[in-house]
GROMACS .gro file of C-alpha atoms in nm:
model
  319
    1UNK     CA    1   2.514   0.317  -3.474
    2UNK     CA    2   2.336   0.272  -3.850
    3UNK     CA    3   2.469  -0.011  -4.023
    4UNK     CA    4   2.471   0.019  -4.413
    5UNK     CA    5   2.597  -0.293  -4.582
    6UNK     CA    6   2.792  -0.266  -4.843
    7UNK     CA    7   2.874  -0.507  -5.161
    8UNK     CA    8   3.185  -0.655  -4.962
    9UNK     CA    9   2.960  -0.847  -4.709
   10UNK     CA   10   2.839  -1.050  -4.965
   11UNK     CA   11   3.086  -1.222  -5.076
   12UNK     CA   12   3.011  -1.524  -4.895
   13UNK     CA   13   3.034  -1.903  -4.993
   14UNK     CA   14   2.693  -1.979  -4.956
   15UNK     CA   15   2.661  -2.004  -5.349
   16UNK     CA   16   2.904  -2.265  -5.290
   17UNK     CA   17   2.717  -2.471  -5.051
   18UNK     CA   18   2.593  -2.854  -5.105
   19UNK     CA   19   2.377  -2.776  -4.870
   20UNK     CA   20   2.247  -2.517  -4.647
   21UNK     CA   21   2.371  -2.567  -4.288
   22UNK     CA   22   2.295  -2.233  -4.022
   23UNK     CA   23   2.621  -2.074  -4.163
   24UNK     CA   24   2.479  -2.110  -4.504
   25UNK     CA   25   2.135  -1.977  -4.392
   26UNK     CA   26   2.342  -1.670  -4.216
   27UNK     CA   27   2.540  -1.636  -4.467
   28UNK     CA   28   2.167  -1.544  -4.708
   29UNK     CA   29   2.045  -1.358  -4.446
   30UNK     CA   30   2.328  -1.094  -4.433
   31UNK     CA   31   2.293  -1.117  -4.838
   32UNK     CA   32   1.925  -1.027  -4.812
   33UNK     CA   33   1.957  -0.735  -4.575
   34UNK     CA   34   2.230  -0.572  -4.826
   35UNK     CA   35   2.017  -0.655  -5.118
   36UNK     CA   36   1.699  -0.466  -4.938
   37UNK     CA   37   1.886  -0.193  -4.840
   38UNK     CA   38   2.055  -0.142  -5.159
   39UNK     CA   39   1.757  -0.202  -5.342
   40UNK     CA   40   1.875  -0.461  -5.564
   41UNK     CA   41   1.767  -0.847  -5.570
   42UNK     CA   42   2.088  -0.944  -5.780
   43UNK     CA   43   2.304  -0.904  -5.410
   44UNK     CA   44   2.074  -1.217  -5.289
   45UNK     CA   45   2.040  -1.562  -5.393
   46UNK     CA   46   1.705  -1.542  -5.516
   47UNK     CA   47   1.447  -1.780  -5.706
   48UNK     CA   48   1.325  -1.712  -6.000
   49UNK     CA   49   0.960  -1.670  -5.809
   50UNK     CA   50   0.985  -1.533  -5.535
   51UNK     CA   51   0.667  -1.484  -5.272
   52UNK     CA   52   0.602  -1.205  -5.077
   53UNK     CA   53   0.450  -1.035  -4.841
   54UNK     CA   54   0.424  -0.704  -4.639
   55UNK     CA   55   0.208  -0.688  -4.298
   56UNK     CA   56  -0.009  -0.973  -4.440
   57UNK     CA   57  -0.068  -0.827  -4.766
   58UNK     CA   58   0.122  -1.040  -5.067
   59UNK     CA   59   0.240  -0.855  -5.361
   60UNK     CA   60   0.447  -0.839  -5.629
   61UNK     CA   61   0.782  -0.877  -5.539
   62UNK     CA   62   1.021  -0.642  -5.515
   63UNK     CA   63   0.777  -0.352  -5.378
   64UNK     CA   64   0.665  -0.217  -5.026
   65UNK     CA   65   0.949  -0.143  -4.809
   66UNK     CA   66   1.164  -0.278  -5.059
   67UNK     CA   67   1.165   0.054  -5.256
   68UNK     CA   68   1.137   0.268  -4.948
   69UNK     CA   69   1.389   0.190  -4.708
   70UNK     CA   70   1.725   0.402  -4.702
   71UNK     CA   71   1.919   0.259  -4.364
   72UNK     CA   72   1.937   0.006  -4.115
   73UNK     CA   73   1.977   0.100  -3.779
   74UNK     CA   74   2.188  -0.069  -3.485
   75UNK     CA   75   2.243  -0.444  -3.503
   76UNK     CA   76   1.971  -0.701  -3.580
   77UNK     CA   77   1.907  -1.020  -3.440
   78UNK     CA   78   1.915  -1.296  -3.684
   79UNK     CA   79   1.779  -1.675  -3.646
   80UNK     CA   80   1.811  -1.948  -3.831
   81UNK     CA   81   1.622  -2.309  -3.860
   82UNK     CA   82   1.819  -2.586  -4.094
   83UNK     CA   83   1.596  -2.810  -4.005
   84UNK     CA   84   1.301  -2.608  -4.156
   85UNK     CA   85   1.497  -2.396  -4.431
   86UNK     CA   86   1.407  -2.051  -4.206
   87UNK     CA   87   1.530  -1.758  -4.166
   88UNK     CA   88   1.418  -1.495  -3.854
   89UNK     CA   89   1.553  -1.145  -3.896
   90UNK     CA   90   1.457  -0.880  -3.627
   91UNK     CA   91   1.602  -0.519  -3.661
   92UNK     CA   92   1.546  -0.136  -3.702
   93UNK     CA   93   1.493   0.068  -4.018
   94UNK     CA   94   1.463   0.430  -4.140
   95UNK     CA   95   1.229   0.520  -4.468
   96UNK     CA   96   1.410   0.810  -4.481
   97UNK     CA   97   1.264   1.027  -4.126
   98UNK     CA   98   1.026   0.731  -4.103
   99UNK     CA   99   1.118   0.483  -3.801
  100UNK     CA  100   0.998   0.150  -3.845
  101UNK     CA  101   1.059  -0.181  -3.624
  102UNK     CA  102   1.125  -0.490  -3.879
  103UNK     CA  103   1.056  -0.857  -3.837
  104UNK     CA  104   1.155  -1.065  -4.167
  105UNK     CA  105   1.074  -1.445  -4.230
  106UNK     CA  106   1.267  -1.604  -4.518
  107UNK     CA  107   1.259  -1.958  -4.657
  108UNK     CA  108   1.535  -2.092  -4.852
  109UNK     CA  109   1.531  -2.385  -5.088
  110UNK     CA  110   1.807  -2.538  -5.319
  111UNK     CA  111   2.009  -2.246  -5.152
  112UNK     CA  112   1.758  -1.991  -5.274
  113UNK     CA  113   1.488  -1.753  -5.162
  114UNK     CA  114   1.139  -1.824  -5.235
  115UNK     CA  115   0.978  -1.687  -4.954
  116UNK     CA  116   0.981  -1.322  -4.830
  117UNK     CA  117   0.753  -1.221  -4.518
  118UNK     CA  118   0.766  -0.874  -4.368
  119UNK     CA  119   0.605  -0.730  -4.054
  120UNK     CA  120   0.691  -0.344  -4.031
  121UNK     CA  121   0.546  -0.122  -3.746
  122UNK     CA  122   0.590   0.231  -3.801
  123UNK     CA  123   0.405   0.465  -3.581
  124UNK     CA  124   0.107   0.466  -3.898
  125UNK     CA  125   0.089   0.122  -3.840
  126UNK     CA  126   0.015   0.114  -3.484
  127UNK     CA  127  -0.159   0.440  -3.415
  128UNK     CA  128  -0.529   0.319  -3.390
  129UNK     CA  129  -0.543   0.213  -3.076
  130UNK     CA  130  -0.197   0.309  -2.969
  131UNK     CA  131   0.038   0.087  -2.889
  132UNK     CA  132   0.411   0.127  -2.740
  133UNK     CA  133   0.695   0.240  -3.045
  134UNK     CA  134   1.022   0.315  -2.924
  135UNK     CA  135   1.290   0.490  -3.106
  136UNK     CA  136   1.482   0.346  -3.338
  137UNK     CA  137   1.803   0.549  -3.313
  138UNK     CA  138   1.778   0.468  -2.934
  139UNK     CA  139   1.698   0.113  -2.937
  140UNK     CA  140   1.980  -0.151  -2.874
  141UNK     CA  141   1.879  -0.506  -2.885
  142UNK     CA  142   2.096  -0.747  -2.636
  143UNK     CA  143   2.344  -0.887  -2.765
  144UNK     CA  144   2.304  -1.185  -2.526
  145UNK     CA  145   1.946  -1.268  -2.720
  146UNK     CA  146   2.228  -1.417  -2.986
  147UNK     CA  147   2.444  -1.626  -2.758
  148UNK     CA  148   2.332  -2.026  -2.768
  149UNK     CA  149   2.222  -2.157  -2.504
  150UNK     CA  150   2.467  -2.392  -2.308
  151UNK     CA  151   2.394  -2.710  -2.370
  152UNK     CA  152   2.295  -2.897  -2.054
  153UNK     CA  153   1.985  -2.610  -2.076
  154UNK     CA  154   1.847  -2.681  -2.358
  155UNK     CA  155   1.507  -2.814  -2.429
  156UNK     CA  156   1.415  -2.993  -2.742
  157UNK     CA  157   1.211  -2.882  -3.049
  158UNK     CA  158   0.887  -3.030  -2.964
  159UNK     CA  159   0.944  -2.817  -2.564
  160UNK     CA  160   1.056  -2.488  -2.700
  161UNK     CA  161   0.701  -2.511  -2.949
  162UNK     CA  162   0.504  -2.639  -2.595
  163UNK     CA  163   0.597  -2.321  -2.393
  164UNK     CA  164   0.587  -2.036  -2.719
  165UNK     CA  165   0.223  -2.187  -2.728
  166UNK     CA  166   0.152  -2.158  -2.365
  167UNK     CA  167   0.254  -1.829  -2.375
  168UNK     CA  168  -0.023  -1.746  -2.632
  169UNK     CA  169  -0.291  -1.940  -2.444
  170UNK     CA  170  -0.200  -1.762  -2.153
  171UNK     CA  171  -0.210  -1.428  -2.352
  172UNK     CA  172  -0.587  -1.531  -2.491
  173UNK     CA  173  -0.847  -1.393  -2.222
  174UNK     CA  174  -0.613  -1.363  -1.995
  175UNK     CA  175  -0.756  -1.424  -1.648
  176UNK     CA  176  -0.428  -1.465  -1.421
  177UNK     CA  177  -0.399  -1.850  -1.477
  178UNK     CA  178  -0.083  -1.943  -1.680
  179UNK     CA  179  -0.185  -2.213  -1.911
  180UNK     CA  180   0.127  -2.455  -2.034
  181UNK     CA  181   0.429  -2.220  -2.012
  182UNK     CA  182   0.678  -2.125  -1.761
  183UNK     CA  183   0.859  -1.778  -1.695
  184UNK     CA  184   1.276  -1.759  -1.610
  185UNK     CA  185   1.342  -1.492  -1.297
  186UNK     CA  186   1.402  -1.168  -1.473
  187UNK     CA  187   1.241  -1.259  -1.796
  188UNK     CA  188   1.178  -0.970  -2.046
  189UNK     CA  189   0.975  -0.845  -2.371
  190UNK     CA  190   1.059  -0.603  -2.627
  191UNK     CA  191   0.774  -0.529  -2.867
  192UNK     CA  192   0.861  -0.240  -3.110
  193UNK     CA  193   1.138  -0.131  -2.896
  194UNK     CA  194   0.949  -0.076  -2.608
  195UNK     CA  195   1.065  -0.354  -2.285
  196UNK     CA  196   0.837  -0.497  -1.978
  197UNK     CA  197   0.983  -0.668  -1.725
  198UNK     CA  198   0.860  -0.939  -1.503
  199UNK     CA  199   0.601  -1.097  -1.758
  200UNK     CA  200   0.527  -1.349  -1.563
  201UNK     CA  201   0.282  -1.075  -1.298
  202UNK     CA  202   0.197  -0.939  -1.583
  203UNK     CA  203  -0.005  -1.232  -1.677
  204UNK     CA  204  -0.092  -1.301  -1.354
  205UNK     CA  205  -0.233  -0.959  -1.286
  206UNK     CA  206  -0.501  -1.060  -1.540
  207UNK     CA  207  -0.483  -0.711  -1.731
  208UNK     CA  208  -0.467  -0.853  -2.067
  209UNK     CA  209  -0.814  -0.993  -2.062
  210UNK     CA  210  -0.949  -0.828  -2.343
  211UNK     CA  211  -0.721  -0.989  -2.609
  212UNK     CA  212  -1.014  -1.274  -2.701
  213UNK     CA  213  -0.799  -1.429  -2.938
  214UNK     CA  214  -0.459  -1.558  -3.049
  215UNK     CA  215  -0.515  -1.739  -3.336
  216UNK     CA  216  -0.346  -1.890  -3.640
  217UNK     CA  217  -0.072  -1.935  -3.455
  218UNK     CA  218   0.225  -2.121  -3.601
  219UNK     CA  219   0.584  -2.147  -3.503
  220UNK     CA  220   0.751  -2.209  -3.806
  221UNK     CA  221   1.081  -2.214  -3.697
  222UNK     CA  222   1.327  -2.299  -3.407
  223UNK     CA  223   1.679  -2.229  -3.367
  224UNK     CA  224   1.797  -2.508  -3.135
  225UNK     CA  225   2.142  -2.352  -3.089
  226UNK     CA  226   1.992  -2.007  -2.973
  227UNK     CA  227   1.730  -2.209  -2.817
  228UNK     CA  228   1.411  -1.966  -3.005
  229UNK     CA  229   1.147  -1.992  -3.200
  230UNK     CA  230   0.997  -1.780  -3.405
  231UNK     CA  231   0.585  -1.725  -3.466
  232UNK     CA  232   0.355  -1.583  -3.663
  233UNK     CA  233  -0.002  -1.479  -3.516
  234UNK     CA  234  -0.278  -1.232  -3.501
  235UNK     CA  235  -0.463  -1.112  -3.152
  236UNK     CA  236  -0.882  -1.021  -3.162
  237UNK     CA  237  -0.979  -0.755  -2.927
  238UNK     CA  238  -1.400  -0.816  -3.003
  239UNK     CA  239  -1.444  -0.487  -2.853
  240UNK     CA  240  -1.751  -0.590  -2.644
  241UNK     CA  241  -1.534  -0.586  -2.307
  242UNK     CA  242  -1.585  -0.257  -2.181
  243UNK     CA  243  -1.451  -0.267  -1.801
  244UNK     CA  244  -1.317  -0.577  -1.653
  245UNK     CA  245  -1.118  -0.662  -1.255
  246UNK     CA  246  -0.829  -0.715  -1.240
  247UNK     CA  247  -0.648  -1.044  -0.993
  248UNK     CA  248  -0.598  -0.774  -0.738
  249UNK     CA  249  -0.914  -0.617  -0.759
  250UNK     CA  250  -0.839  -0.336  -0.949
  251UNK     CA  251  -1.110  -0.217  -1.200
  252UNK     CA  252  -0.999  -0.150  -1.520
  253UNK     CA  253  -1.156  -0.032  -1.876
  254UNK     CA  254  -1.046  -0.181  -2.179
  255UNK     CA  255  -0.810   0.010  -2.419
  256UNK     CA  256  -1.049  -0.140  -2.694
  257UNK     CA  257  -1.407  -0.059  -2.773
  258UNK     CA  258  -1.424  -0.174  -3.160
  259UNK     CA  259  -1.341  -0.516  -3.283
  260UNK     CA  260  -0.960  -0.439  -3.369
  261UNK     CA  261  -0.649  -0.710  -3.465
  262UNK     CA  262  -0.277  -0.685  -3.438
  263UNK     CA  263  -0.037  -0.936  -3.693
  264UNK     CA  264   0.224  -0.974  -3.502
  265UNK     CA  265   0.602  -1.175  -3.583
  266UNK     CA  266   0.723  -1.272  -3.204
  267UNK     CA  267   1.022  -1.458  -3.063
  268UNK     CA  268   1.073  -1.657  -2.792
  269UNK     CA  269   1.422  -1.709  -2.612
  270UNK     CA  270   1.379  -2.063  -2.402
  271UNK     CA  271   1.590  -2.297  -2.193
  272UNK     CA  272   1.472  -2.496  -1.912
  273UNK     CA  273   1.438  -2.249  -1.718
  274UNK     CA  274   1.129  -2.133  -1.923
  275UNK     CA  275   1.095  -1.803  -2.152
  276UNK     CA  276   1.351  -1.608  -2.076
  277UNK     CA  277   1.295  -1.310  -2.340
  278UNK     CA  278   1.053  -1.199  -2.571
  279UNK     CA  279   1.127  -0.986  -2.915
  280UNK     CA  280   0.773  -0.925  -3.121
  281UNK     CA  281   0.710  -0.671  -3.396
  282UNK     CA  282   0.319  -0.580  -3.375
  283UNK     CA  283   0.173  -0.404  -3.677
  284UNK     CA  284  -0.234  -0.338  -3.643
  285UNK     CA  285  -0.433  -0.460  -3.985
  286UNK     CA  286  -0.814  -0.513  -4.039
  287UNK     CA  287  -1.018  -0.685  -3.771
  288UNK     CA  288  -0.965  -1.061  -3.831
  289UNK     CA  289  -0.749  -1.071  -4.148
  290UNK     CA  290  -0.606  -1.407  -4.238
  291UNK     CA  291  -0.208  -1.422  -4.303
  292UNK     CA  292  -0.181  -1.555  -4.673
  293UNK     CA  293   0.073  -1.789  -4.513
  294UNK     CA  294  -0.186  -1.929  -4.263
  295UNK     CA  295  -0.233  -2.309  -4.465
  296UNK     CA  296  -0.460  -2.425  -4.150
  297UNK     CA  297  -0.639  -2.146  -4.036
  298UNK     CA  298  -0.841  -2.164  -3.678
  299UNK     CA  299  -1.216  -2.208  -3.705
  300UNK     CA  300  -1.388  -1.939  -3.559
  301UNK     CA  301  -1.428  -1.923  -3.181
  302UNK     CA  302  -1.484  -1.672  -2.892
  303UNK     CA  303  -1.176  -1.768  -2.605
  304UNK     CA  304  -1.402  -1.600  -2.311
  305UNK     CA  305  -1.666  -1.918  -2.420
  306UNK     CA  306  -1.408  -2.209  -2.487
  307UNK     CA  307  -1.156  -2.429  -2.256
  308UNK     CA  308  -0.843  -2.271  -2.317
  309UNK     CA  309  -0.656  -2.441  -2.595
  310UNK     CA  310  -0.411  -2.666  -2.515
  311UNK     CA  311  -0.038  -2.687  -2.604
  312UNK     CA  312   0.127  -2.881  -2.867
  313UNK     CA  313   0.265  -3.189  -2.833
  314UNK     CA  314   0.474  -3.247  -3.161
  315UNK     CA  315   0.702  -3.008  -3.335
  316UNK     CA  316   0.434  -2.790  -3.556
  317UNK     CA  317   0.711  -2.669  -3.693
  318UNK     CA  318   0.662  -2.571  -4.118
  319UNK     CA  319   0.863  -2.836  -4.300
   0.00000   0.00000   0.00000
């Protein structure tokens, strides 16, 4: 099904609002999705600056995708952090024939825009190395990845950050151990439309060693309700692991032999069970690039020479 919105979803009381509670901030996110498919800022509550970005590289804004894009396809996922003034949107695009996979971060203030953050992967984007792109006019995310969680299982702000950053020290040089995060039975990833199941062997099999890094990581939002958060991060491959053995024995060669980055916008679905699902748009960009969003930045290290880093133990949050 490809979803066009139309002037009639937007008129919504959010310009109303004393302040902006998660219908509010759902409210601007269906605004901003008809205003970027329509091409026209007027059909958002926008600042009079507005910041912007487009697979790590700021701009003027409107321009990118923003003058590109012609439909949306299927129905997205959309998160949303009061607490933070955040917005997560995750869903499928055409640029005309072009399919692309969308991940949009937007912060609101006063009830307006001011921030715009895009991660697009279309196969350009990801087709040095390759990496998995499934079809947009296929692809149907779960509706279920909206539902909240019920409330006797969910975790607090400050757990849901612990185990999204457990997940990415267990995803840096991955050697089989899992460092400060915890898997639910059946748990599943989606990353450009393509799913894995059983993540948890995955990472135990030890066949992601040669991502060396996850760095700059930062969660800047969590929808307590839906019981996510959503984080922005780029992965290192060095390129100086050629083959590597796997938990099991199995030799393996690495799909990277050049130093080589992915930005990636990821999601993590979490009660107490632990992670239950995963939705990440991946786009590759120039070995090490630094998100213009990043305000603390990692020093430089090499994760095959450093204890793995720990977990949080405070909501990291952005404020």
């Amino acid at each position: 099904m490809i979803l066009v919105l139309g002037a009639a979803a937007l008129c919504a009381p959010w310009v109303r609002a004393a302040d902006c509670d998660k219908a509010c901030l759902e409210q601007i996110a269906a605004a901003y999705r008809a205003a970027y498919l329509r091409h026209d800022m007027s059909l958002a509550p926008f600042a009079k600056r507005v910041r912007y970005s487009e697979n790590n590289a700021e701009m003027t804004f409107p321009d990118g995708t923003w003058d590109t894009v012609t439909q949306e396809v299927d129905t997205p996922l959309v998160l949303s952090d009061p607490a933070t003034g955040q917005i997560g949107i995750y869903t499928s695009v055409l640029q005309r024939q072009t399919q692309g996979f969308l991940a949009v971060r937007l912060k609101v203030r006063d009830r307006h825009i001011t921030e715009v953050e895009h991660v697009i992967a279309t196969l350009r984007n990801v087709s040095a190395p390759p990496v998995p792109m499934g079809d947009v006019l296929q692809y149907h995310r779960d509706p279920a990845l909206a539902a909240p969680v019920a409330l006797g299982e969910r975790l607090s702000r400050a757990a849901i950050l612990q185990l999204a950053d457990g997940y990415f020290s267990t995803l840096q040089y991955n050697t089989g151990e899992i460092r400060g995060t915890r898997f639910a039975a059946g748990a599943v990833r989606h990353e450009n439309g393509v799913m894995w199941t059983d993540l948890e062997q995955g990472f135990r099999s030890g066949r992601y060693r040669y991502n060396n890094r996850v760095r700059d990581r930062d969660c800047f939002l969590v929808d307590e309700e839906r019981g996510f958060t959503m984080c922005r991060g780029f992965i290192d491959h060095k390129g100086v692991l050629d083959t590597y053995t796997m938990t099991d024995g199995t030799p393996v060669k690495s799909n990277y032999q050049e130093p080589q980055s992915w930005g990636f916008l990821e999601a993590f679905k979490i009660s107490r069970d632990g992670i239950h699902a995963v939705e990440a748009t991946f786009s590759a960009v120039p070995y090490y690039l630094r998100s213009p969003w990043t305000a603390r930045p990692d020093p430089p290290y090499d994760a095959a020479k450093v204890t793995p880093r720990a977990a949080p133990t405070t909501d990291r949050a952005s404020k």
